[in-house]
Amino acid sequence: MSGFVYDFVDGHKDLKDLLGGKGANLAEMTRMGLPVPPGFTITTEACRAYLRTGAMPPGLLAEVEEHLRAMQVAVGKTFGDPADPLLLSVRSGAKFSMPGMMETILDIGLNDMTVAGLARRSGDERFAWDSYRRLVQMFGRTVFDVPAEAFQAELGDRHESELSAGQLGDLVHAYQKVFEGHTGRPFPQAPHEQLFLAIGAVFRSWNAERAVLYRRQERIPQDLGTAVNVMAMVFGNRGEDSGTGVAFTRDPATGRRGSYGDYLRNAQGEDVVAGIRNTMPLSELATVDPASHAQLESIMQRLEERYRDLCDIEFTIENGRLWMLQTRVGKRTPAAAFVIAAQLVDEGVITLDEALQRVSGEQLAQLMFPSFDDESAPPPLTTGVPAAPGAAVGAVVFDSAAAVAATGPVILVRRETNPDDLPGMIAAQGVLTARGGKTSHAAVVARGMGKTCVCGAEEIRIGPDSFTVGGTTVHAGEVISIDGTSGRVYAEPVPVHPSRVVRFFEGELSAGADPLLCAVQRLMEHAGRVARLEVHANADTGPDALRARRFGATGVGLCRTEHMFLGERRVLVERLILAETDAERDEALAALLPLQRADFQQLFAAMDGLPVTVRLIDPPLHEFLPPLEELTARVARADALGEDAGHAGVLLNAVRRMHESNPMLGLRGVRLGLVVPGLFGMQVRAVAQAAAACAAAGGDPRPEIMVPLVATAQELEIVRAEAEAVLASVPGVPPVRIGTMIEVPRAALTAAQIAETAEFFSFGTNDMTQMTWGFSRDDVEGAFFGRYLELGVFATSPFESLDADGVGELVRLAVERGRATRPALTVGVCGEHGGDPASVRFFHTAGLDYVSCSPFRVPIARLEAGRAAV
Ligand code: ADP
Ligand code: MG
């Protein structure tokens, strides 16, 4: 019969969809012959039916009764028997672990009659009344929402553990009155009614507000429902030879081998995690109860063998007898994930390929952020939502302008942020807000920029030039520290440690005997062996390229030449823009040529023997002029003083003339090259001369020239002809490949024609995302992305993770059409997505040759390229 209820002996660990994680694993342990109290699981299907209709699905309760009868036989006790009652726990357990989000009720089956039977049978009156008061309390809270404080008020400042049996009996009666006062009905005495009500309450706890919120944050689907596990109670609160504990088969913080856990004597259920009394470390159990300890150790070993991974467990000892109550593959820190994966390979449990699946690029990214030293950090001032990881220290500023004006590092503190705060966010080391969660403006934008952010620190009250938390006031200019990984805020500077993993990649540290570094090294090496995608870096300078190379990049996938036009060189670009005659323009270009040549020479030397893809200038030229507002103000000031505005006036005219309503869709990229004579030619000449010089010096430069924003083959043909003429005119130039960015949707669609002229494609997925969705990144991230994420329109920003369904389809299509024309076409990607783990996996499946990303993301992309291939 395939019904709503599975006995523990009938399930197994791969039935998590149906039985939830807890139920599937209880079944697995039962199959393994471990000491699990008898029980059964009500499926998630039953829960979904209940939540749909608001009533128990037909036949469910009869099935429960049937399984209960079998359980009574197995235990040798009867539910509701006044002489020797069977007691039950009713436990939630969804497919994905949602710690503490849903409900569990213990000691079901106790009433005014059975409590006496339990006392007589156990010979322990205190234990019986303690169990009964737990039931009234948990049942009241969970099934009827009686506020916890109402029970607490009866207890006063006493602690249950100090009360005698008689006092506990009085407490039960007081709790029953509280129950009746709040619900208008007496505490249910019928055990079956208790059981059915409890099952319904656990079903409903799936939709508890905190559970819904948790799932939204963790991206767990809202429609899965929870299973309900009904099992015989075992008692850790039966004296000093009893107790309850939690344990891990390895240290989940560091990955160190050897079990690790906490045990609490004479306690039940969640007393351990609640931290009401002092627990003892698991190792001490070896002295207190050596037999149970030894049995537990051997069970943990068997569980690890079965699950082939770190497991965590809950157990209870009743009068010296060990019972297993829960296990699962345990959560762990990113460092532990690497260490454990490598250990399991050493132990012959998993292969290196599997080890790669046990870690992720996100975890590696976490390990590459600088961090505070938790041991020496002071107590935090307050804690908010950890929204974007990292450790930032700086002086407090309260508005964007102050952040921009500051000379040293600052933390921008705002109630919440909006698009006006963008310049300040860019200038600041980190952002702290009092309002908003992980999808707030501050959080979304900071993550996009890779800035540390703590948001929703609700205890903070922000004034005009200070903020307070409780009695502490922090003024503008005072230094604070924020931890975007934990959400902690410190009212003082805290020393920041550079990441050990980064220092290792930099070559400053050797792995030596450090277990984390050894594990990282091993898994990175394996990723490199199996990966099909290469990883290049976006780098504009020699030092950047050198770092990228140390981090494992095998080329530069994007050199943004416009970055070479900044700083003092701006005036030269200005001259180019303002040139009125050919002679003036040629002069300006001639002044830029040697500067670009020197930059390229550095870059080629740093990447000697590896490809360097040079993108010709991309942004609109007026980006190199001062902003319109600034010039207007300067000219107005001069006018007011009756002075001649001079150069500012000339610039203002140019800016007005060049003004575009949608610069992103205006005169930029290849269009500039076709409109401004000599501009691309100068850049190509600089590349050619630099390459010739490097080759003459014995180097092996491998330059490639990439044309941005091409939409049609004709554009590329014109640029190519000009570039080839320039290359031919410089003696000693090694072969230079010429290709194009694919970022305009039309280019993707006409890839077959474009590939006639292009030797390679590189997807510019930032622009392609903007143009495919029809929104500009600069305008929308703060404006409505938070709302879109909240509404579930998308699960992550399409600028963070490639939109595989839409933009990805264009990528696939362009690869296919391009390669149909030119089978040897090299295809890569150079947008921010090149360093995003999920996107890297997509590019692997789309058949790209390489991804290119910022130097710091190179190791992450390399790891993911390996993971994608196994
Ligand atoms: P959570 O999922 O929040 O951990 P659990 O269902 O695991 O909730 O139960 C809460 C506590 O009650 C745990 O400490 C668990 O070990 C304990 N518990 C659950 N069922 C039993 C039982 N049958 N006998 C004794 N203790 C139990
Ligand atoms: Mg549990």
PDB file of C-alpha atoms in Angstrom, residues 251-478:
ATOM      1  CA  ASP A 251      34.975  19.490  13.712  1.00  0.00           C
ATOM      2  CA  PRO A 252      32.564  21.494  11.527  1.00  0.00           C
ATOM      3  CA  ALA A 253      34.556  24.693  12.101  1.00  0.00           C
ATOM      4  CA  THR A 254      38.021  23.522  11.071  1.00  0.00           C
ATOM      5  CA  GLY A 255      37.422  20.062   9.635  1.00  0.00           C
ATOM      6  CA  ARG A 256      39.813  18.534  12.168  1.00  0.00           C
ATOM      7  CA  ARG A 257      39.404  14.783  12.470  1.00  0.00           C
ATOM      8  CA  GLY A 258      37.805  13.322  15.537  1.00  0.00           C
ATOM      9  CA  SER A 259      34.345  13.561  16.996  1.00  0.00           C
ATOM     10  CA  TYR A 260      33.292  16.692  18.627  1.00  0.00           C
ATOM     11  CA  GLY A 261      30.164  17.573  20.581  1.00  0.00           C
ATOM     12  CA  ASP A 262      28.337  18.499  23.760  1.00  0.00           C
ATOM     13  CA  TYR A 263      26.529  16.365  26.312  1.00  0.00           C
ATOM     14  CA  LEU A 264      24.153  17.390  29.065  1.00  0.00           C
ATOM     15  CA  ARG A 265      23.276  15.021  31.891  1.00  0.00           C
ATOM     16  CA  ASN A 266      19.737  14.560  33.110  1.00  0.00           C
ATOM     17  CA  ALA A 267      18.220  16.606  30.315  1.00  0.00           C
ATOM     18  CA  GLN A 268      15.775  16.264  27.459  1.00  0.00           C
ATOM     19  CA  GLY A 269      15.442  17.608  23.960  1.00  0.00           C
ATOM     20  CA  GLU A 270      16.658  21.043  23.311  1.00  0.00           C
ATOM     21  CA  ASP A 271      18.134  21.728  26.751  1.00  0.00           C
ATOM     22  CA  VAL A 272      21.557  21.272  25.110  1.00  0.00           C
ATOM     23  CA  VAL A 273      21.271  23.909  22.433  1.00  0.00           C
ATOM     24  CA  ALA A 274      19.237  26.222  24.681  1.00  0.00           C
ATOM     25  CA  GLY A 275      22.400  26.692  26.742  1.00  0.00           C
ATOM     26  CA  ILE A 276      20.527  26.830  30.065  1.00  0.00           C
ATOM     27  CA  ARG A 277      22.987  24.619  31.863  1.00  0.00           C
ATOM     28  CA  ASN A 278      26.639  23.904  31.282  1.00  0.00           C
ATOM     29  CA  THR A 279      27.253  21.075  28.912  1.00  0.00           C
ATOM     30  CA  MET A 280      30.275  18.785  29.018  1.00  0.00           C
ATOM     31  CA  PRO A 281      32.434  18.102  25.993  1.00  0.00           C
ATOM     32  CA  LEU A 282      31.819  14.742  24.369  1.00  0.00           C
ATOM     33  CA  SER A 283      35.247  13.513  25.437  1.00  0.00           C
ATOM     34  CA  GLU A 284      34.118  13.704  29.063  1.00  0.00           C
ATOM     35  CA  LEU A 285      31.304  11.267  28.353  1.00  0.00           C
ATOM     36  CA  ALA A 286      34.058   8.679  28.000  1.00  0.00           C
ATOM     37  CA  THR A 287      34.665   8.967  31.739  1.00  0.00           C
ATOM     38  CA  VAL A 288      31.034   9.314  32.789  1.00  0.00           C
ATOM     39  CA  ASP A 289      29.640   6.479  30.674  1.00  0.00           C
ATOM     40  CA  PRO A 290      32.447   4.672  28.825  1.00  0.00           C
ATOM     41  CA  ALA A 291      30.184   2.014  27.313  1.00  0.00           C
ATOM     42  CA  SER A 292      27.767   4.485  25.715  1.00  0.00           C
ATOM     43  CA  HIS A 293      30.670   6.629  24.576  1.00  0.00           C
ATOM     44  CA  ALA A 294      32.377   3.735  22.844  1.00  0.00           C
ATOM     45  CA  GLN A 295      29.117   2.680  21.197  1.00  0.00           C
ATOM     46  CA  LEU A 296      28.517   6.249  20.032  1.00  0.00           C
ATOM     47  CA  GLU A 297      32.011   6.503  18.540  1.00  0.00           C
ATOM     48  CA  SER A 298      31.536   3.314  16.593  1.00  0.00           C
ATOM     49  CA  ILE A 299      28.112   4.449  15.356  1.00  0.00           C
ATOM     50  CA  MET A 300      29.568   7.749  14.201  1.00  0.00           C
ATOM     51  CA  GLN A 301      32.188   5.903  12.254  1.00  0.00           C
ATOM     52  CA  ARG A 302      29.549   3.746  10.591  1.00  0.00           C
ATOM     53  CA  LEU A 303      27.501   6.817   9.729  1.00  0.00           C
ATOM     54  CA  GLU A 304      30.495   8.461   8.088  1.00  0.00           C
ATOM     55  CA  GLU A 305      31.098   5.317   6.080  1.00  0.00           C
ATOM     56  CA  ARG A 306      27.470   5.226   5.005  1.00  0.00           C
ATOM     57  CA  TYR A 307      27.151   8.901   4.130  1.00  0.00           C
ATOM     58  CA  ARG A 308      30.803   9.267   3.041  1.00  0.00           C
ATOM     59  CA  ASP A 309      30.863  12.694   4.639  1.00  0.00           C
ATOM     60  CA  LEU A 310      30.792  14.587   7.901  1.00  0.00           C
ATOM     61  CA  CYS A 311      27.594  13.790   9.820  1.00  0.00           C
ATOM     62  CA  ASP A 312      26.005  15.524  12.740  1.00  0.00           C
ATOM     63  CA  ILE A 313      23.832  13.629  15.177  1.00  0.00           C
ATOM     64  CA  GLU A 314      21.429  14.007  18.099  1.00  0.00           C
ATOM     65  CA  PHE A 315      21.426  11.265  20.710  1.00  0.00           C
ATOM     66  CA  THR A 316      19.948  10.507  24.093  1.00  0.00           C
ATOM     67  CA  ILE A 317      21.074   8.148  26.816  1.00  0.00           C
ATOM     68  CA  GLU A 318      18.326   6.690  29.018  1.00  0.00           C
ATOM     69  CA  ASN A 319      19.590   4.894  32.102  1.00  0.00           C
ATOM     70  CA  GLY A 320      22.828   4.013  30.403  1.00  0.00           C
ATOM     71  CA  ARG A 321      21.212   2.972  27.124  1.00  0.00           C
ATOM     72  CA  LEU A 322      22.094   4.902  23.946  1.00  0.00           C
ATOM     73  CA  TRP A 323      19.454   6.006  21.417  1.00  0.00           C
ATOM     74  CA  MET A 324      20.009   7.755  18.093  1.00  0.00           C
ATOM     75  CA  LEU A 325      17.488  10.513  17.394  1.00  0.00           C
ATOM     76  CA  GLN A 326      18.784  12.236  14.271  1.00  0.00           C
ATOM     77  CA  THR A 327      21.597  12.395  11.771  1.00  0.00           C
ATOM     78  CA  ARG A 328      22.366  14.242   8.571  1.00  0.00           C
ATOM     79  CA  VAL A 329      25.292  15.353   6.453  1.00  0.00           C
ATOM     80  CA  GLY A 330      26.383  18.295   8.560  1.00  0.00           C
ATOM     81  CA  LYS A 331      26.825  21.933   7.661  1.00  0.00           C
ATOM     82  CA  ARG A 332      30.359  23.241   7.874  1.00  0.00           C
ATOM     83  CA  THR A 333      32.424  26.366   7.384  1.00  0.00           C
ATOM     84  CA  PRO A 334      34.066  26.975   3.992  1.00  0.00           C
ATOM     85  CA  ALA A 335      37.475  26.126   5.473  1.00  0.00           C
ATOM     86  CA  ALA A 336      36.175  22.861   6.895  1.00  0.00           C
ATOM     87  CA  ALA A 337      34.596  22.002   3.543  1.00  0.00           C
ATOM     88  CA  PHE A 338      38.020  22.096   1.832  1.00  0.00           C
ATOM     89  CA  VAL A 339      39.848  20.320   4.630  1.00  0.00           C
ATOM     90  CA  ILE A 340      37.266  17.535   4.920  1.00  0.00           C
ATOM     91  CA  ALA A 341      37.067  16.972   1.167  1.00  0.00           C
ATOM     92  CA  ALA A 342      40.845  16.475   1.023  1.00  0.00           C
ATOM     93  CA  GLN A 343      40.821  14.255   4.132  1.00  0.00           C
ATOM     94  CA  LEU A 344      38.164  11.990   2.657  1.00  0.00           C
ATOM     95  CA  VAL A 345      40.335  11.563  -0.424  1.00  0.00           C
ATOM     96  CA  ASP A 346      43.297  10.624   1.774  1.00  0.00           C
ATOM     97  CA  GLU A 347      41.128   8.170   3.645  1.00  0.00           C
ATOM     98  CA  GLY A 348      40.138   6.531   0.373  1.00  0.00           C
ATOM     99  CA  VAL A 349      36.468   7.381   0.917  1.00  0.00           C
ATOM    100  CA  ILE A 350      35.926   9.623  -2.103  1.00  0.00           C
ATOM    101  CA  THR A 351      37.767  10.372  -5.332  1.00  0.00           C
ATOM    102  CA  LEU A 352      39.329  13.702  -6.205  1.00  0.00           C
ATOM    103  CA  ASP A 353      36.501  14.263  -8.686  1.00  0.00           C
ATOM    104  CA  GLU A 354      33.986  13.842  -5.883  1.00  0.00           C
ATOM    105  CA  ALA A 355      36.057  16.060  -3.636  1.00  0.00           C
ATOM    106  CA  LEU A 356      35.633  18.850  -6.182  1.00  0.00           C
ATOM    107  CA  GLN A 357      31.875  18.462  -5.855  1.00  0.00           C
ATOM    108  CA  ARG A 358      32.122  18.877  -2.080  1.00  0.00           C
ATOM    109  CA  VAL A 359      33.436  22.450  -2.314  1.00  0.00           C
ATOM    110  CA  SER A 360      32.263  25.452  -4.281  1.00  0.00           C
ATOM    111  CA  GLY A 361      33.470  28.671  -5.789  1.00  0.00           C
ATOM    112  CA  GLU A 362      31.295  30.566  -3.294  1.00  0.00           C
ATOM    113  CA  GLN A 363      33.143  28.872  -0.448  1.00  0.00           C
ATOM    114  CA  LEU A 364      36.509  29.684  -1.993  1.00  0.00           C
ATOM    115  CA  ALA A 365      35.358  33.302  -2.394  1.00  0.00           C
ATOM    116  CA  GLN A 366      34.532  33.395   1.337  1.00  0.00           C
ATOM    117  CA  LEU A 367      38.033  32.191   2.099  1.00  0.00           C
ATOM    118  CA  MET A 368      39.560  34.965  -0.004  1.00  0.00           C
ATOM    119  CA  PHE A 369      38.020  37.863   1.918  1.00  0.00           C
ATOM    120  CA  PRO A 370      40.054  39.572   4.583  1.00  0.00           C
ATOM    121  CA  SER A 371      38.648  38.897   8.027  1.00  0.00           C
ATOM    122  CA  PHE A 372      38.739  40.052  11.603  1.00  0.00           C
ATOM    123  CA  ASP A 373      40.492  37.903  14.147  1.00  0.00           C
ATOM    124  CA  ASP A 374      37.493  36.532  16.050  1.00  0.00           C
ATOM    125  CA  GLU A 375      39.573  35.609  19.077  1.00  0.00           C
ATOM    126  CA  SER A 376      40.902  39.088  19.752  1.00  0.00           C
ATOM    127  CA  ALA A 377      37.866  41.038  18.501  1.00  0.00           C
ATOM    128  CA  PRO A 378      36.073  43.054  21.182  1.00  0.00           C
ATOM    129  CA  PRO A 379      32.402  42.428  21.932  1.00  0.00           C
ATOM    130  CA  PRO A 380      30.344  43.815  19.067  1.00  0.00           C
ATOM    131  CA  LEU A 381      28.352  47.014  19.499  1.00  0.00           C
ATOM    132  CA  THR A 382      25.463  45.452  17.627  1.00  0.00           C
ATOM    133  CA  THR A 383      24.765  42.899  14.930  1.00  0.00           C
ATOM    134  CA  GLY A 384      22.901  43.348  11.659  1.00  0.00           C
ATOM    135  CA  VAL A 385      22.220  41.259   8.583  1.00  0.00           C
ATOM    136  CA  PRO A 386      25.447  40.042   6.915  1.00  0.00           C
ATOM    137  CA  ALA A 387      24.692  41.295   3.408  1.00  0.00           C
ATOM    138  CA  ALA A 388      28.000  41.372   1.541  1.00  0.00           C
ATOM    139  CA  PRO A 389      31.078  39.637   2.950  1.00  0.00           C
ATOM    140  CA  GLY A 390      34.390  41.136   3.962  1.00  0.00           C
ATOM    141  CA  ALA A 391      35.908  43.096   6.819  1.00  0.00           C
ATOM    142  CA  ALA A 392      35.901  46.885   6.608  1.00  0.00           C
ATOM    143  CA  VAL A 393      37.338  49.493   8.961  1.00  0.00           C
ATOM    144  CA  GLY A 394      36.870  53.231   8.539  1.00  0.00           C
ATOM    145  CA  ALA A 395      35.702  56.551   9.896  1.00  0.00           C
ATOM    146  CA  VAL A 396      31.956  57.014  10.116  1.00  0.00           C
ATOM    147  CA  VAL A 397      30.346  59.294   7.511  1.00  0.00           C
ATOM    148  CA  PHE A 398      26.632  59.883   7.227  1.00  0.00           C
ATOM    149  CA  ASP A 399      26.211  60.968   3.638  1.00  0.00           C
ATOM    150  CA  SER A 400      27.475  60.236   0.201  1.00  0.00           C
ATOM    151  CA  ALA A 401      29.187  63.623  -0.264  1.00  0.00           C
ATOM    152  CA  ALA A 402      31.210  63.172   2.924  1.00  0.00           C
ATOM    153  CA  ALA A 403      32.275  59.714   1.769  1.00  0.00           C
ATOM    154  CA  VAL A 404      33.428  61.104  -1.574  1.00  0.00           C
ATOM    155  CA  ALA A 405      35.247  64.027   0.068  1.00  0.00           C
ATOM    156  CA  ALA A 406      37.025  61.887   2.672  1.00  0.00           C
ATOM    157  CA  THR A 407      40.727  61.249   2.229  1.00  0.00           C
ATOM    158  CA  GLY A 408      41.016  58.122   4.389  1.00  0.00           C
ATOM    159  CA  PRO A 409      38.919  54.958   4.523  1.00  0.00           C
ATOM    160  CA  VAL A 410      35.303  55.513   5.587  1.00  0.00           C
ATOM    161  CA  ILE A 411      32.201  53.507   6.429  1.00  0.00           C
ATOM    162  CA  LEU A 412      29.009  55.002   5.042  1.00  0.00           C
ATOM    163  CA  VAL A 413      26.276  54.754   7.693  1.00  0.00           C
ATOM    164  CA  ARG A 414      22.695  55.312   6.510  1.00  0.00           C
ATOM    165  CA  ARG A 415      19.225  54.451   7.701  1.00  0.00           C
ATOM    166  CA  GLU A 416      18.800  52.913   4.268  1.00  0.00           C
ATOM    167  CA  THR A 417      20.423  53.739   0.926  1.00  0.00           C
ATOM    168  CA  ASN A 418      18.995  54.890  -2.386  1.00  0.00           C
ATOM    169  CA  PRO A 419      20.501  55.584  -5.817  1.00  0.00           C
ATOM    170  CA  ASP A 420      21.767  59.011  -4.658  1.00  0.00           C
ATOM    171  CA  ASP A 421      24.129  57.214  -2.303  1.00  0.00           C
ATOM    172  CA  LEU A 422      25.951  55.407  -5.130  1.00  0.00           C
ATOM    173  CA  PRO A 423      29.015  57.686  -5.289  1.00  0.00           C
ATOM    174  CA  GLY A 424      29.381  57.396  -1.520  1.00  0.00           C
ATOM    175  CA  MET A 425      29.071  53.638  -1.645  1.00  0.00           C
ATOM    176  CA  ILE A 426      31.785  53.496  -4.293  1.00  0.00           C
ATOM    177  CA  ALA A 427      34.077  55.722  -2.219  1.00  0.00           C
ATOM    178  CA  ALA A 428      33.487  53.908   1.091  1.00  0.00           C
ATOM    179  CA  GLN A 429      35.204  50.781   2.395  1.00  0.00           C
ATOM    180  CA  GLY A 430      31.886  49.466   3.592  1.00  0.00           C
ATOM    181  CA  VAL A 431      28.244  50.285   4.124  1.00  0.00           C
ATOM    182  CA  LEU A 432      26.169  49.976   7.291  1.00  0.00           C
ATOM    183  CA  THR A 433      22.401  50.520   7.327  1.00  0.00           C
ATOM    184  CA  ALA A 434      19.791  50.409  10.059  1.00  0.00           C
ATOM    185  CA  ARG A 435      17.004  49.167   7.826  1.00  0.00           C
ATOM    186  CA  GLY A 436      16.473  46.506   5.200  1.00  0.00           C
ATOM    187  CA  GLY A 437      17.449  42.901   4.619  1.00  0.00           C
ATOM    188  CA  LYS A 438      19.483  40.949   2.111  1.00  0.00           C
ATOM    189  CA  THR A 439      17.465  42.313  -0.798  1.00  0.00           C
ATOM    190  CA  SER A 440      17.584  45.976   0.228  1.00  0.00           C
ATOM    191  CA  HIS A 441      19.184  48.559  -2.051  1.00  0.00           C
ATOM    192  CA  ALA A 442      22.329  48.667   0.073  1.00  0.00           C
ATOM    193  CA  ALA A 443      22.695  44.892   0.029  1.00  0.00           C
ATOM    194  CA  VAL A 444      22.082  44.406  -3.691  1.00  0.00           C
ATOM    195  CA  VAL A 445      24.356  47.239  -4.784  1.00  0.00           C
ATOM    196  CA  ALA A 446      27.137  46.431  -2.316  1.00  0.00           C
ATOM    197  CA  ARG A 447      27.217  42.790  -3.384  1.00  0.00           C
ATOM    198  CA  GLY A 448      27.363  43.884  -7.005  1.00  0.00           C
ATOM    199  CA  MET A 449      30.351  46.110  -6.235  1.00  0.00           C
ATOM    200  CA  GLY A 450      32.062  43.585  -3.976  1.00  0.00           C
ATOM    201  CA  LYS A 451      31.815  46.036  -1.050  1.00  0.00           C
ATOM    202  CA  THR A 452      31.453  44.908   2.529  1.00  0.00           C
ATOM    203  CA  CYS A 453      27.920  45.567   3.796  1.00  0.00           C
ATOM    204  CA  VAL A 454      25.976  45.043   6.998  1.00  0.00           C
ATOM    205  CA  CYS A 455      22.371  46.092   6.726  1.00  0.00           C
ATOM    206  CA  GLY A 456      19.286  46.090   8.917  1.00  0.00           C
ATOM    207  CA  ALA A 457      21.209  46.746  12.150  1.00  0.00           C
ATOM    208  CA  GLU A 458      17.949  47.679  13.798  1.00  0.00           C
ATOM    209  CA  GLU A 459      19.323  48.745  17.153  1.00  0.00           C
ATOM    210  CA  ILE A 460      21.027  51.694  15.511  1.00  0.00           C
ATOM    211  CA  ARG A 461      19.409  55.121  15.857  1.00  0.00           C
ATOM    212  CA  ILE A 462      20.845  57.541  13.329  1.00  0.00           C
ATOM    213  CA  GLY A 463      21.063  61.272  14.025  1.00  0.00           C
ATOM    214  CA  PRO A 464      22.446  64.019  11.782  1.00  0.00           C
ATOM    215  CA  ASP A 465      26.062  63.522  12.834  1.00  0.00           C
ATOM    216  CA  SER A 466      26.106  60.597  15.205  1.00  0.00           C
ATOM    217  CA  PHE A 467      24.418  57.266  15.777  1.00  0.00           C
ATOM    218  CA  THR A 468      23.565  55.485  18.976  1.00  0.00           C
ATOM    219  CA  VAL A 469      23.107  51.919  20.057  1.00  0.00           C
ATOM    220  CA  GLY A 470      21.645  51.708  23.534  1.00  0.00           C
ATOM    221  CA  GLY A 471      23.804  54.017  25.630  1.00  0.00           C
ATOM    222  CA  THR A 472      26.734  54.225  23.201  1.00  0.00           C
ATOM    223  CA  THR A 473      27.096  57.139  20.798  1.00  0.00           C
ATOM    224  CA  VAL A 474      29.387  57.087  17.776  1.00  0.00           C
ATOM    225  CA  HIS A 475      30.162  60.442  16.138  1.00  0.00           C
ATOM    226  CA  ALA A 476      31.029  61.223  12.555  1.00  0.00           C
ATOM    227  CA  GLY A 477      34.751  60.696  12.059  1.00  0.00           C
ATOM    228  CA  GLU A 478      35.094  58.001  14.723  1.00  0.00           C
TER     229      GLU A 478
END
